[in-house]
Every structure is written in structure tokens, then in C-alpha cells.
Amino acid sequence: MGQFLFMAAVFAGAFVVSYLLISKVPTRLHTPLMSMTNAISAVTILGGILLFSAETNPLEKVLGALAIATAAFNAIGGFTITDRMLKMFRRHHE
Amino acid sequence: MNSHWRLLLDFGIIAILLFGVALFRAPRTARAGNLAAALALAGALIAVLLVNPLRDPAVVILALLAGGAAGVVVAMRTKMIQMPAMIAFQHGMGGIAAFLTSLVELNRAGATLPVTGQVAGLLGITVGAATFSGSLIASGKLAGVLRQTPVLLPRHAVIQTTLLVAILALGALVLQAAAPALLYGSLALILVAVALGVVFALRIGGADMPVLISFLNATAGLAAAFCGIIIQNRLLIACGATVAASGSILTYAMCRAMNRSLRLVLMPAPQPPAASPAAPAPPAVAEALPPPAAEKPAEPSAEEAGQPPLERALAALRAAQSIIIIPGYGMALAQAQFELAHLTEKLRAMGRQLRFAIHPIAGRMPGHMHVLLAEAEIDADLLFDLPDINADFEKTDLALVVGACDVVNPAAVEVEGTPISGMPILEARAAKQVVVCNLDANPGYSGVANSLYTNAKTILVLGDAKAALEQLREGLGASSTPS
């Protein structure tokens, strides 16, 4: 139960701090913001990798590899595309 | 590494991530913020790889390389107008990763997990699977592969509620089930959740797409957090919470921009489907309005009646000292933003006061129009959000509408009961004169006829916006050189 309360606290803390920070993001950055947070949600890749720290049966191997590949697509693609957008934004401010 | 160091490391990574989010406060620092978040995630990845020896490093590395390479290739090729479809697709990929990981972990740990872990696992599976299918539908709609208008199945509300109840019932059955039953139960749960995502996303379309994509952003984050609870990983939980917070803020901002309640966007109202604009034709409410101008553009009341609209638009543009441009998604479809940038430069060089008014739902996702205009190198200082500029229209000589319809439709404030009623609009009609460069005079996504088109002070320049803007710019050039 203590473990669960700790995890709930981590969720609540991160949610509140993020909420406060993101409220300050101007409208013009909302698309890059969503694109970046979308890449962050690919943090599930850690879960996919941890699957392979134990013995895996063939089905688990396939599903785990698929999870890692989709999350890697999401993370690397997401950060790259966000960078492309933000590069355009910065051009006008320098 | 002992657990204290790992706790410290995790919190360090979370701090860098939140610092990256904080840098999104200004366009100048946002790029560094994105980099910080990417580094935080890379750091987390390396830490996990160092701490946990892998049984099948080849499989992991191959999957990483394949997914990552595909991600880079697609990211480099995506055009700015395709951004909403691309981001929706990525939400879907996030959903897959979350539900697959939850599925495997839940079935591996099985009954040894505490009840909270099992519940989190089932939630991770459900939310992840529904996010996956909902995002693919949303992406298909945004990419134009699927019909963009809302699709209403017979008894849509009943189907959606039944699926929700089925998920709850299945979840209760699977909870604390033994090995084979757990696997089949979770697979059934995935199927039902996928069906729910499809049914849910099909019904949302048109101007509600920005709400849908923001909502899926939030659910993708939630799925990651649930996945984190089952594997007891602080990083997954914290990152998931950040994404969920961001998605919630954007969902709320989009609902407010359209004056919609979230409940009405997400849950079908239990009314007969006739009231919904399922067909591209205008709904019944539109008939009560002045007839749509599609057949016959507004005839000018003044003596200029004989002149073609382009000539009259050019004259209006020449005479105007202050101009507000209202870009819409149609501008992006016509790829007219670059020509608009040229026209902007021309008008500013002629000493005109020129600004852009950006409606929150001008694009297909939050902030999309800003990205499209930034791509065309239009000065960001010229862009103003609705609340900051709306009062200025009455002091403005000319409102130039380019590919926008619903966001300037006076019906939103004048007529009750239309799909856009109550939505704040840009008050283009308050300007002394209005020029509309749209493809046609048909109603926008909402299906509601636009009375601005039939207003006496409106000049309709129908056809390809890019060509029209080019002709306007050339016309201006011809006139200004001699003077």
C-alpha cells in the first residue's frame, strides 16, 4: 500500500508541476508542445526494455519487440519533428 | 546501484524533463527545451540498459534501430500541413507500446501482483488500446483518408455505452484470474477497447478534431502512467503525468475556444441523429438562415456592379490603410501561405498597418496555424490571438479572409441551435470592408451557411486562393510603382 501511495504521489506531483508549467506555454507553441509531450509518452520504451531483463517466451519476444519499435518510432520521430518546427519559429526571433 | 541512488537518478531525470517543459514558455528557448526532454529520455534509457542486463540484447537493439530509423525518416518527410495527422498517428504508436507492455507484464506477474498493480495493468491495456485505435481513426480523418465529417452509427450512444459497460465487466472478470483465463480475458479486453476507440473517434469530426487530438494526447500519457504503476517505475508515472497534464490543458483550451462542454464532444448526446451534420449538406438549421450564397455570390449593391470581384478586391486593398488577415485551414489546403507571405511583405512595404488574427481552431490542431505561418516565414509579431485583436476589427478598413469560414461565421453568435452556436468568432463583419478569398461559398465543416458572404460589404473572390492572392499582389505592384 505504501508503494502505491508513493506512486500516486509521484503522479500527482508531476501532474501538478507540469500543469503549472504548461499553463504558461503561449498558444503559438501548442503544436510543438503536443508533439514533444507525445514523444515523452514514449517513455513506455523503458517498460518494453525491462521485459527483456527476464526470460521471454516467443510470444513475449514478439510483443516486446513491437512495443520497443513503436515507442522508439514515437520518441525519436517526435523529438525530431518538434525540432524541425521549433527551428522555423526561432528563425523569426533572431 | 542501491535504491537511494536510483531514486536520486530518477528524480534528476524528471527534473531535466520538467525543465525542458518550462523552456516552452518562449519560442526562443523552446528548442533547447525539446532537446532537454530528449536528453532526459535518452538518459533514462541508458540508465535502464546499464542497470538491467538484457537476455536478448539483439532483439532489443534491432527493435530500437528499426523503430528509431522509421521515426526519423517519417519526421523529416512530414509536411507542416500533415502535422496533425502525423501527431495523431504517433499518439497511436504510443498507445500500442503502452498496451503491449502492460499486457505482457500483467500476464507475466499474474496473481503475484497487488490488486492496485492488476487494476493499473488492466487500465493500461484498455486506455492504450482505445488510444491506439482512436488515434488511427483521427489520423486517417486528418490525412483525408477517411471522411472528415462525423460518422454516426445507428444508436451510436447505445453502442458506445455498451462497449464501456463491457470493458468494466471484462475488467472485473479478469481481475485476479488465473494464468490462461487472464491472457484470454486481456485479449478480449483489447478487442473491446479497440472497438470503443473506433466508435468514439468516428463520431468526432470537422471542427472538433482539435479537441479529439488533444484528448488522445492526454490518454496516451495516462496509458504510459498506468503502465508505470504495474512495473513500479517512477519515470513512466512522472512522464505519463506530464503528458496527461499537457493533453488536459490543450483539451480544455480547445473546448473553451469553441465554447463546448467536453462531455458533449466526447459522449454522443441522446438525441436523434438528424441534428448532427453527418452529411456534407448543411443541416436543417441552415435552412432557416438566409440562403447559402453558393449559387450566386453576393451582388454588390453599389455602382461597381459590373466589375469582376478581383478588381473590386484590389481597389479595396489599395484604399485600406489598416488590414487584418484571417487565415483558415483552406489557406493551407490551397498551399497559399507562401503567396500570402509575399502579399504581406508587399503591403507592409507600402506602409499599410497589417496584422493577422488567429482563431484557436484555425488549423486542425492547437497552434497549427502558427506553425503553417511560421513555415511561410511570416513574422510572428504580426500574429494576434482572438481575444487580443477582436475589438480592433471595427477600427479596421479591411478584413481579408483567406480560406476560413466557420471562424468568421456570424451565425455562431446570431443563430441558436447550429453546431457552431456559441463559438466565439473573429469579428470580420465589423470591419469597414471584407474580402473573402475562398475556394467556394459553401458552408464550412460545421455545415452552417455563412451570412458574412451575403453581407453587402463583402467582396467574394472565389477560386484558388493562391492564384487570387498572386493576382492581388501583382495588381498592387502595378499601381504602386508610378505613384
Coordinates of C-alpha atoms in Angstrom, one line a residue:
Chain A
M1 CA 0.0 0.0 0.0
G2 CA 2.9 2.3 0.9
Q3 CA 4.3 1.6 -2.5
F4 CA 1.0 2.5 -4.2
L5 CA 0.7 5.8 -2.2
F6 CA 4.2 6.7 -3.3
M7 CA 3.4 6.1 -6.9
A8 CA 0.2 8.1 -6.6
A9 CA 2.2 10.9 -5.1
V10 CA 4.7 10.8 -8.0
F11 CA 1.8 11.0 -10.4
A12 CA 0.1 13.8 -8.6
G13 CA 3.3 15.8 -8.1
A14 CA 4.4 15.5 -11.7
F15 CA 0.9 16.3 -12.9
V16 CA 0.6 19.5 -10.8
V17 CA 4.1 20.8 -11.6
S18 CA 3.6 20.1 -15.4
Y19 CA 0.1 21.7 -15.3
L20 CA 1.6 24.9 -13.8
L21 CA 4.4 25.0 -16.3
I22 CA 2.3 24.2 -19.3
S23 CA -0.3 26.8 -18.5
K24 CA 2.4 29.3 -19.3
V25 CA 3.1 28.0 -22.8
P26 CA 1.9 30.5 -25.4
T27 CA -0.7 29.4 -28.0
R28 CA 1.7 29.7 -30.8
L29 CA 3.8 26.9 -29.3
H30 CA 0.9 24.5 -28.7
T31 CA 1.6 22.3 -31.7
P32 CA 5.3 21.8 -30.9
L33 CA 4.2 21.3 -27.3
M34 CA 1.9 18.4 -28.2
S35 CA 4.5 16.9 -30.5
M36 CA 7.1 17.0 -27.7
T37 CA 4.8 15.6 -25.0
N38 CA 3.8 12.9 -27.4
A39 CA 7.5 12.0 -27.7
I40 CA 7.7 12.0 -23.9
S41 CA 4.9 9.5 -23.7
A42 CA 7.1 7.1 -25.5
V43 CA 8.9 6.6 -22.1
T44 CA 7.0 3.3 -22.2
I45 CA 10.0 2.1 -24.1
L46 CA 11.6 1.6 -20.7
G47 CA 8.9 -0.9 -19.8
G48 CA 9.4 -2.6 -23.1
I49 CA 13.1 -3.0 -22.5
L50 CA 12.6 -4.2 -18.9
L51 CA 10.5 -7.0 -20.3
F52 CA 13.7 -8.4 -21.7
S53 CA 15.6 -8.4 -18.4
A54 CA 13.8 -11.7 -17.6
E55 CA 13.5 -14.9 -19.7
T56 CA 10.9 -14.3 -22.5
N57 CA 8.8 -16.8 -24.4
P58 CA 8.5 -16.4 -28.2
L59 CA 5.1 -14.5 -27.9
E60 CA 6.6 -12.1 -25.3
K61 CA 9.6 -11.6 -27.5
V62 CA 7.4 -10.5 -30.5
L63 CA 5.1 -8.3 -28.4
G64 CA 8.0 -6.8 -26.5
A65 CA 10.0 -6.0 -29.7
L66 CA 6.9 -4.5 -31.3
A67 CA 6.4 -2.3 -28.1
I68 CA 10.0 -1.1 -28.3
A69 CA 9.9 -0.4 -32.0
T70 CA 6.7 1.6 -31.8
A71 CA 7.9 3.5 -28.8
A72 CA 11.2 4.3 -30.5
F73 CA 9.4 5.5 -33.5
N74 CA 7.3 7.7 -31.3
A75 CA 10.2 9.1 -29.3
I76 CA 12.8 9.7 -31.9
G77 CA 10.3 10.8 -34.6
G78 CA 8.5 13.0 -32.1
F79 CA 11.6 14.9 -30.9
T80 CA 12.9 15.2 -34.5
I81 CA 9.7 16.7 -35.8
T82 CA 9.4 19.1 -32.8
D83 CA 12.9 20.3 -33.5
R84 CA 12.0 20.9 -37.2
M85 CA 9.0 23.0 -36.2
L86 CA 10.9 25.0 -33.5
K87 CA 13.7 25.7 -35.9
M88 CA 11.2 27.7 -38.0
F89 CA 9.9 29.5 -35.0
R90 CA 13.3 30.6 -33.9
R91 CA 14.3 32.0 -37.3
H92 CA 12.0 34.9 -36.8
H93 CA 13.1 35.8 -33.4
E94 CA 16.8 36.3 -34.0
Chain B
M1 CA 23.4 0.8 -7.6
N2 CA 21.5 1.0 -4.4
S3 CA 17.9 2.2 -4.3
H4 CA 18.8 5.6 -3.0
W5 CA 21.0 6.4 -5.9
R6 CA 18.4 5.2 -8.3
L7 CA 15.7 7.3 -6.7
L8 CA 18.1 10.3 -7.0
L9 CA 18.8 9.5 -10.6
D10 CA 15.1 9.2 -11.4
F11 CA 14.3 12.5 -9.8
G12 CA 17.2 14.1 -11.7
I13 CA 15.8 12.8 -15.0
I14 CA 12.3 14.1 -14.1
A15 CA 13.8 17.5 -13.1
I16 CA 15.5 17.8 -16.5
L17 CA 12.3 16.8 -18.3
L18 CA 10.3 19.4 -16.4
F19 CA 13.0 22.0 -17.1
G20 CA 12.6 21.2 -20.7
V21 CA 8.8 21.7 -20.4
A22 CA 9.5 25.0 -18.6
L23 CA 11.6 26.2 -21.6
F24 CA 8.5 26.1 -23.8
R25 CA 7.4 29.4 -22.2
A26 CA 9.0 31.3 -25.1
P27 CA 9.7 30.4 -28.8
R28 CA 13.4 31.4 -28.3
T29 CA 14.1 28.8 -25.7
A30 CA 11.6 26.1 -26.7
R31 CA 14.1 24.4 -29.0
A32 CA 16.5 23.9 -26.1
G33 CA 13.5 22.6 -24.1
N34 CA 12.8 19.9 -26.7
L35 CA 16.5 18.9 -26.6
A36 CA 16.4 18.8 -22.8
A37 CA 13.4 16.5 -22.8
A38 CA 15.1 14.3 -25.4
L39 CA 18.2 14.1 -23.3
A40 CA 16.2 13.2 -20.2
L41 CA 14.6 10.3 -22.1
A42 CA 17.9 9.2 -23.6
G43 CA 19.4 9.3 -20.1
A44 CA 16.6 7.2 -18.7
L45 CA 17.1 4.7 -21.5
I46 CA 20.8 4.4 -20.9
A47 CA 20.3 4.0 -17.2
V48 CA 17.9 1.2 -17.7
L49 CA 20.2 -0.6 -20.1
L50 CA 23.1 -0.3 -17.7
V51 CA 21.3 -1.4 -14.6
N52 CA 19.4 -4.3 -16.2
P53 CA 21.4 -6.9 -18.0
L54 CA 19.3 -8.0 -21.1
R55 CA 18.6 -11.6 -22.0
D56 CA 18.1 -10.8 -25.7
P57 CA 20.2 -7.7 -26.5
A58 CA 20.0 -8.3 -30.2
V59 CA 16.2 -8.2 -30.3
V60 CA 16.1 -5.0 -28.2
I61 CA 18.7 -3.2 -30.3
L62 CA 17.1 -4.3 -33.6
A63 CA 13.7 -3.1 -32.5
L64 CA 15.2 0.2 -31.3
L65 CA 17.0 0.8 -34.5
A66 CA 14.1 -0.2 -36.7
G67 CA 11.6 2.0 -34.8
G68 CA 14.0 4.9 -34.5
A69 CA 15.1 4.9 -38.1
A70 CA 11.5 4.8 -39.3
G71 CA 10.7 7.7 -36.9
V72 CA 13.5 9.9 -38.3
V73 CA 12.6 9.2 -41.9
V74 CA 8.9 10.0 -41.4
A75 CA 9.7 13.0 -39.2
M76 CA 12.0 14.5 -41.9
R77 CA 9.4 14.0 -44.6
T78 CA 6.3 15.2 -42.9
K79 CA 5.0 18.5 -44.3
M80 CA 3.7 21.1 -41.9
I81 CA 0.1 20.7 -43.2
Q82 CA 0.3 17.0 -42.4
M83 CA 1.4 17.6 -38.8
P84 CA -1.9 16.9 -37.1
A85 CA -2.3 13.6 -38.9
M86 CA 1.3 12.7 -38.1
I87 CA 1.0 13.6 -34.4
A88 CA -2.3 11.7 -34.1
F89 CA -0.5 8.7 -35.7
Q90 CA 2.2 9.0 -33.1
H91 CA -0.4 9.0 -30.3
G92 CA -1.5 5.7 -31.7
M93 CA 2.1 4.3 -31.7
G94 CA 2.4 5.4 -28.0
G95 CA -0.9 3.6 -27.3
I96 CA 0.4 0.4 -28.8
A97 CA 3.6 0.5 -26.8
A98 CA 1.6 1.1 -23.6
F99 CA -0.9 -1.7 -24.0
L100 CA 1.6 -4.3 -25.3
T101 CA 3.9 -3.6 -22.3
S102 CA 1.0 -3.7 -19.9
L103 CA -0.3 -6.9 -21.4
V104 CA 3.0 -8.8 -21.2
E105 CA 3.8 -7.5 -17.7
L106 CA 0.3 -8.3 -16.3
N107 CA 0.3 -11.8 -17.6
R108 CA 3.9 -12.5 -16.5
A109 CA 3.4 -11.3 -13.0
G110 CA -0.2 -12.6 -12.8
A111 CA -1.7 -13.1 -9.4
T112 CA 1.5 -12.2 -7.6
L113 CA 0.8 -8.5 -8.3
P114 CA -1.0 -6.5 -5.7
V115 CA -4.6 -5.5 -6.7
T116 CA -3.6 -1.9 -7.5
G117 CA -1.0 -3.3 -9.9
Q118 CA -3.5 -5.5 -11.6
V119 CA -6.0 -2.7 -11.9
A120 CA -3.3 -0.4 -13.3
G121 CA -2.4 -3.2 -15.8
L122 CA -6.0 -3.6 -17.0
L123 CA -6.3 0.2 -17.2
G124 CA -3.1 0.4 -19.2
I125 CA -4.3 -2.2 -21.6
T126 CA -7.7 -0.6 -22.1
V127 CA -6.6 3.0 -22.3
G128 CA -3.6 2.1 -24.5
A129 CA -5.7 0.0 -26.9
A130 CA -8.5 2.6 -27.2
T131 CA -5.9 5.4 -27.7
F132 CA -4.3 3.3 -30.4
S133 CA -7.5 2.7 -32.5
G134 CA -8.9 6.2 -31.8
S135 CA -5.7 7.8 -32.9
L136 CA -5.5 5.8 -36.1
I137 CA -9.1 6.9 -37.0
A138 CA -8.2 10.5 -36.1
S139 CA -5.1 10.3 -38.1
G140 CA -7.0 8.9 -41.1
K141 CA -9.5 11.7 -40.9
L142 CA -6.8 14.4 -40.6
A143 CA -4.9 12.9 -43.5
G144 CA -8.0 12.9 -45.6
V145 CA -8.0 9.1 -46.0
L146 CA -11.3 8.9 -44.1
R147 CA -14.2 11.2 -44.4
Q148 CA -13.7 14.2 -42.1
T149 CA -17.3 14.7 -41.2
P150 CA -18.6 13.0 -38.0
V151 CA -19.8 9.5 -38.8
L152 CA -22.8 8.5 -36.7
L153 CA -23.7 4.8 -36.5
P154 CA -27.3 3.8 -35.8
R155 CA -27.8 4.0 -32.0
H156 CA -24.3 5.4 -31.6
A157 CA -24.8 6.4 -27.9
V158 CA -26.1 2.9 -27.1
I159 CA -23.1 1.2 -28.8
Q160 CA -20.6 3.4 -27.0
T161 CA -22.2 2.9 -23.6
T162 CA -22.4 -0.9 -24.2
L163 CA -18.7 -1.1 -25.0
L164 CA -17.9 0.9 -21.9
V165 CA -20.0 -1.5 -19.7
A166 CA -18.4 -4.5 -21.5
I167 CA -15.0 -3.2 -20.6
L168 CA -15.9 -2.8 -16.9
A169 CA -17.5 -6.2 -16.8
L170 CA -14.5 -7.9 -18.5
G171 CA -12.1 -6.0 -16.3
A172 CA -13.9 -7.3 -13.2
L173 CA -13.9 -10.8 -14.5
V174 CA -10.2 -10.8 -15.5
L175 CA -9.1 -9.2 -12.2
Q176 CA -7.3 -11.8 -10.1
A177 CA -8.0 -14.5 -12.7
A178 CA -5.5 -17.4 -13.1
A179 CA -3.0 -17.9 -15.9
P180 CA -4.8 -18.9 -19.1
A181 CA -8.0 -17.1 -18.3
L182 CA -6.0 -13.9 -17.6
L183 CA -4.5 -14.0 -21.1
Y184 CA -7.7 -14.6 -23.0
G185 CA -9.5 -12.1 -20.8
S186 CA -7.0 -9.4 -21.5
L187 CA -7.0 -10.2 -25.2
A188 CA -10.8 -9.8 -25.2
L189 CA -10.4 -6.6 -23.3
I190 CA -8.0 -5.3 -26.0
L191 CA -10.6 -6.1 -28.7
V192 CA -13.4 -4.3 -26.9
A193 CA -11.2 -1.3 -26.2
V194 CA -10.1 -1.1 -29.8
A195 CA -13.8 -1.1 -30.8
L196 CA -14.5 1.6 -28.3
G197 CA -11.7 3.8 -29.7
V198 CA -13.0 3.4 -33.2
V199 CA -16.7 4.1 -32.3
F200 CA -15.6 7.0 -30.2
A201 CA -13.3 8.7 -32.8
L202 CA -15.6 8.1 -35.8
R203 CA -18.3 10.3 -34.3
I204 CA -16.0 13.3 -33.8
G205 CA -15.0 15.3 -36.9
G206 CA -14.7 18.6 -38.6
A207 CA -14.1 21.5 -36.2
D208 CA -14.0 19.1 -33.2
M209 CA -10.8 17.5 -34.4
P210 CA -8.5 19.7 -32.3
V211 CA -10.4 18.6 -29.2
L212 CA -10.1 14.9 -30.2
I213 CA -6.3 15.1 -30.9
S214 CA -5.7 16.9 -27.6
F215 CA -7.8 14.4 -25.7
L216 CA -5.9 11.5 -27.3
N217 CA -2.6 13.2 -26.2
A218 CA -3.9 13.1 -22.6
T219 CA -5.0 9.4 -22.8
A220 CA -1.6 8.4 -24.3
G221 CA 0.0 9.9 -21.3
L222 CA -2.4 8.2 -18.9
A223 CA -1.7 4.8 -20.6
A224 CA 2.0 5.3 -20.0
A225 CA 1.4 6.2 -16.4
F226 CA -0.7 3.1 -15.8
C227 CA 1.9 1.0 -17.4
G228 CA 4.4 2.6 -15.0
I229 CA 2.3 1.6 -12.0
I230 CA 2.2 -2.0 -13.0
I231 CA 6.0 -2.2 -13.4
Q232 CA 6.5 0.2 -10.4
N233 CA 8.6 2.6 -12.4
R234 CA 8.7 6.2 -11.2
L235 CA 9.9 7.6 -14.6
L236 CA 6.9 6.2 -16.5
I237 CA 4.5 7.5 -14.0
A238 CA 6.0 11.0 -13.9
C239 CA 6.4 11.3 -17.7
G240 CA 2.9 9.9 -18.2
A241 CA 1.6 12.5 -15.7
T242 CA 3.3 15.3 -17.7
V243 CA 1.8 14.2 -20.9
A244 CA -1.6 13.8 -19.3
A245 CA -1.4 17.4 -17.9
S246 CA -0.4 18.8 -21.3
G247 CA -3.2 17.0 -23.0
S248 CA -5.7 18.1 -20.4
I249 CA -4.7 21.7 -20.8
L250 CA -4.9 21.6 -24.5
T251 CA -8.3 19.8 -24.5
Y252 CA -9.7 22.4 -22.1
A253 CA -8.3 25.3 -24.2
M254 CA -9.8 23.8 -27.4
C255 CA -13.2 23.3 -25.7
R256 CA -13.2 26.8 -24.4
A257 CA -12.2 28.2 -27.8
M258 CA -15.3 26.6 -29.2
N259 CA -17.5 27.2 -26.2
R260 CA -18.2 23.4 -26.0
S261 CA -18.5 21.3 -23.0
L262 CA -16.1 18.4 -23.1
R263 CA -18.9 16.0 -22.2
L264 CA -20.8 17.0 -25.3
V265 CA -17.8 16.5 -27.6
L266 CA -16.9 13.1 -26.1
M267 CA -20.2 11.5 -25.4
P268 CA -22.9 11.4 -28.1
A269 CA -26.0 13.3 -27.0
P270 CA -29.0 11.1 -26.7
Q271 CA -30.8 13.0 -29.4
P272 CA -32.0 11.7 -32.9
P273 CA -29.0 11.7 -35.3
A274 CA -30.9 14.1 -37.6
A275 CA -29.5 17.1 -35.8
S276 CA -25.9 16.1 -36.5
P277 CA -24.2 17.2 -39.7
A278 CA -23.3 13.7 -40.7
A279 CA -23.7 14.5 -44.4
P280 CA -21.7 17.2 -46.1
A281 CA -25.0 19.0 -46.9
P282 CA -26.0 21.8 -44.5
P283 CA -28.2 20.5 -41.7
A284 CA -31.8 21.5 -41.1
V285 CA -30.8 24.6 -39.1
A286 CA -29.1 26.1 -42.0
E287 CA -32.3 26.3 -44.0
A288 CA -33.6 28.8 -41.6
L289 CA -30.8 31.1 -42.4
P290 CA -30.5 33.3 -45.5
P291 CA -30.0 31.0 -48.4
P292 CA -26.4 29.9 -48.9
A293 CA -24.5 32.0 -51.4
A294 CA -23.2 29.0 -53.3
E295 CA -25.4 29.6 -56.3
K296 CA -25.0 33.3 -56.6
P297 CA -22.3 35.3 -54.9
A298 CA -23.5 38.5 -53.2
E299 CA -24.2 41.1 -55.8
P300 CA -22.6 44.4 -55.0
S301 CA -25.1 47.0 -54.1
A302 CA -23.0 49.9 -55.4
E303 CA -22.2 51.2 -58.8
E304 CA -19.2 48.8 -59.2
A305 CA -21.6 46.0 -60.0
G306 CA -20.1 45.5 -63.4
Q307 CA -16.5 44.9 -62.2
P308 CA -15.2 41.4 -61.6
P309 CA -14.7 40.6 -57.8
L310 CA -10.9 40.6 -58.2
E311 CA -10.9 44.2 -59.4
R312 CA -13.1 45.3 -56.6
A313 CA -10.9 43.4 -54.1
L314 CA -7.9 45.1 -55.5
A315 CA -9.5 48.5 -55.2
A316 CA -10.5 47.8 -51.6
L317 CA -6.9 46.6 -50.8
R318 CA -5.4 49.8 -52.3
A319 CA -7.7 52.0 -50.4
A320 CA -7.3 50.3 -47.0
Q321 CA -4.8 51.7 -44.5
S322 CA -5.3 49.1 -41.9
I323 CA -5.8 45.4 -42.7
I324 CA -6.4 42.3 -40.7
I325 CA -5.8 39.0 -42.4
I326 CA -7.8 36.0 -41.2
P327 CA -6.2 32.7 -42.3
G328 CA -8.1 29.4 -42.2
Y329 CA -7.4 25.8 -43.0
G330 CA -8.4 26.4 -46.6
M331 CA -5.4 28.6 -47.0
A332 CA -3.2 25.6 -46.1
L333 CA -5.1 23.3 -48.4
A334 CA -4.5 25.7 -51.2
Q335 CA -0.8 26.0 -50.2
A336 CA -1.4 29.7 -50.2
Q337 CA 0.5 30.7 -47.1
F338 CA 3.7 31.4 -49.1
E339 CA 1.9 33.7 -51.5
L340 CA 0.2 35.3 -48.5
A341 CA 3.6 36.0 -47.1
H342 CA 4.6 37.8 -50.3
L343 CA 1.4 39.8 -50.2
T344 CA 2.1 40.7 -46.6
E345 CA 5.6 41.9 -47.4
K346 CA 4.2 44.0 -50.3
L347 CA 1.5 45.6 -48.2
R348 CA 3.9 46.4 -45.4
A349 CA 6.4 47.9 -47.8
M350 CA 3.5 50.1 -48.9
G351 CA 3.2 51.3 -45.3
R352 CA 0.0 49.6 -44.5
Q353 CA -0.8 48.6 -41.0
L354 CA -1.1 44.8 -41.3
R355 CA -1.9 42.1 -38.7
F356 CA -3.1 38.5 -38.6
A357 CA -6.0 37.3 -36.4
I358 CA -5.6 33.7 -35.5
H359 CA -8.7 31.8 -34.3
P360 CA -7.9 29.0 -31.8
I361 CA -9.3 26.4 -34.2
A362 CA -8.0 28.0 -37.4
G363 CA -5.9 24.8 -38.0
R364 CA -6.6 21.2 -37.4
M365 CA -4.9 21.0 -34.0
P366 CA -4.0 23.5 -31.3
G367 CA -1.4 26.0 -32.6
H368 CA -1.4 24.5 -36.1
M369 CA -1.9 27.9 -37.9
H370 CA 1.1 29.4 -36.1
V371 CA 3.2 26.5 -37.5
L372 CA 1.9 27.0 -41.0
L373 CA 2.5 30.7 -41.0
A374 CA 6.0 30.2 -39.4
E375 CA 6.8 27.8 -42.3
A376 CA 6.0 30.7 -44.7
E377 CA 8.3 32.9 -42.7
I378 CA 5.5 35.3 -41.7
D379 CA 6.7 37.5 -38.9
A380 CA 5.4 36.0 -35.6
D381 CA 5.0 39.5 -34.2
L382 CA 2.2 40.2 -36.7
L383 CA 0.1 37.3 -35.3
F384 CA -2.6 38.0 -32.7
D385 CA -4.9 35.6 -30.9
L386 CA -8.7 36.2 -30.9
P387 CA -9.1 37.9 -27.5
D388 CA -6.3 40.3 -28.3
I389 CA -7.5 41.6 -31.7
N390 CA -11.2 41.1 -31.9
A391 CA -12.1 44.6 -30.6
D392 CA -9.9 46.1 -33.3
F393 CA -12.0 45.0 -36.3
E394 CA -14.4 47.9 -36.1
K395 CA -11.5 50.3 -36.4
T396 CA -10.1 48.4 -39.4
D397 CA -10.5 49.3 -43.0
L398 CA -10.3 45.8 -44.4
A399 CA -10.6 42.2 -43.2
L400 CA -9.0 39.8 -45.6
V401 CA -10.3 36.2 -45.1
V402 CA -8.2 33.5 -46.7
G403 CA -9.6 30.0 -46.6
A404 CA -11.6 30.5 -43.4
C405 CA -15.3 30.0 -43.0
D406 CA -16.8 28.9 -39.6
V407 CA -14.4 31.0 -37.6
V408 CA -15.9 34.2 -39.1
N409 CA -19.5 33.0 -39.5
P410 CA -21.9 35.4 -37.8
A411 CA -24.4 32.6 -37.4
A412 CA -22.3 31.4 -34.4
V413 CA -23.5 34.4 -32.4
E414 CA -26.7 35.2 -34.2
V415 CA -28.5 31.9 -34.6
E416 CA -29.4 29.4 -31.9
G417 CA -29.0 25.7 -32.3
T418 CA -26.4 25.4 -35.0
P419 CA -23.3 23.2 -34.5
I420 CA -21.2 26.4 -34.0
S421 CA -23.7 28.4 -31.9
G422 CA -21.9 30.0 -29.0
M423 CA -18.5 29.6 -30.5
P424 CA -16.5 32.9 -30.3
I425 CA -15.8 34.2 -33.8
L426 CA -13.4 36.7 -35.3
E427 CA -15.5 39.8 -35.9
A428 CA -14.5 40.2 -39.6
R429 CA -18.0 41.6 -40.2
A430 CA -17.2 44.6 -38.0
A431 CA -14.5 45.8 -40.4
K432 CA -15.4 48.5 -42.9
Q433 CA -14.9 46.1 -45.8
V434 CA -14.4 42.4 -46.1
V435 CA -12.6 40.5 -48.9
V436 CA -13.0 36.7 -48.8
C437 CA -10.6 34.5 -50.8
N438 CA -12.2 31.1 -50.5
L439 CA -12.5 28.2 -52.9
D440 CA -16.2 28.4 -52.9
A441 CA -19.1 29.9 -50.9
N442 CA -20.2 26.6 -49.5
P443 CA -20.6 26.2 -45.7
G444 CA -17.5 25.2 -43.7
Y445 CA -17.0 22.0 -41.8
S446 CA -19.9 22.9 -39.5
G447 CA -22.3 22.8 -42.4
V448 CA -23.8 26.2 -41.4
A449 CA -24.3 28.7 -44.2
N450 CA -22.1 31.8 -43.7
S451 CA -24.1 35.1 -43.7
L452 CA -20.8 37.0 -44.0
Y453 CA -20.7 36.0 -47.7
T454 CA -24.0 37.7 -48.4
N455 CA -23.1 40.9 -46.4
A456 CA -23.2 44.0 -48.7
K457 CA -19.6 45.0 -47.6
T458 CA -18.2 41.6 -48.5
I459 CA -16.3 41.0 -51.8
L460 CA -16.2 37.3 -52.6
V461 CA -13.2 36.2 -54.6
L462 CA -13.9 32.6 -55.2
G463 CA -11.5 30.0 -56.6
D464 CA -7.9 29.1 -55.9
A465 CA -6.7 31.3 -53.0
K466 CA -3.1 31.1 -54.1
A467 CA -3.9 32.4 -57.6
A468 CA -6.1 35.1 -56.2
L469 CA -3.5 36.3 -53.8
E470 CA -0.9 36.3 -56.5
Q471 CA -3.1 38.4 -58.8
L472 CA -3.8 40.8 -55.9
R473 CA -0.1 41.2 -55.3
E474 CA 0.7 41.8 -58.9
G475 CA -2.2 44.3 -59.1
L476 CA -0.8 46.2 -56.2
G477 CA 2.6 46.2 -57.8
A478 CA 1.3 47.8 -61.0
S479 CA -0.5 50.5 -59.1
S480 CA 2.2 51.5 -56.6
T481 CA 5.2 51.9 -58.9
P482 CA 4.0 55.0 -60.7
S483 CA 2.8 56.8 -57.6

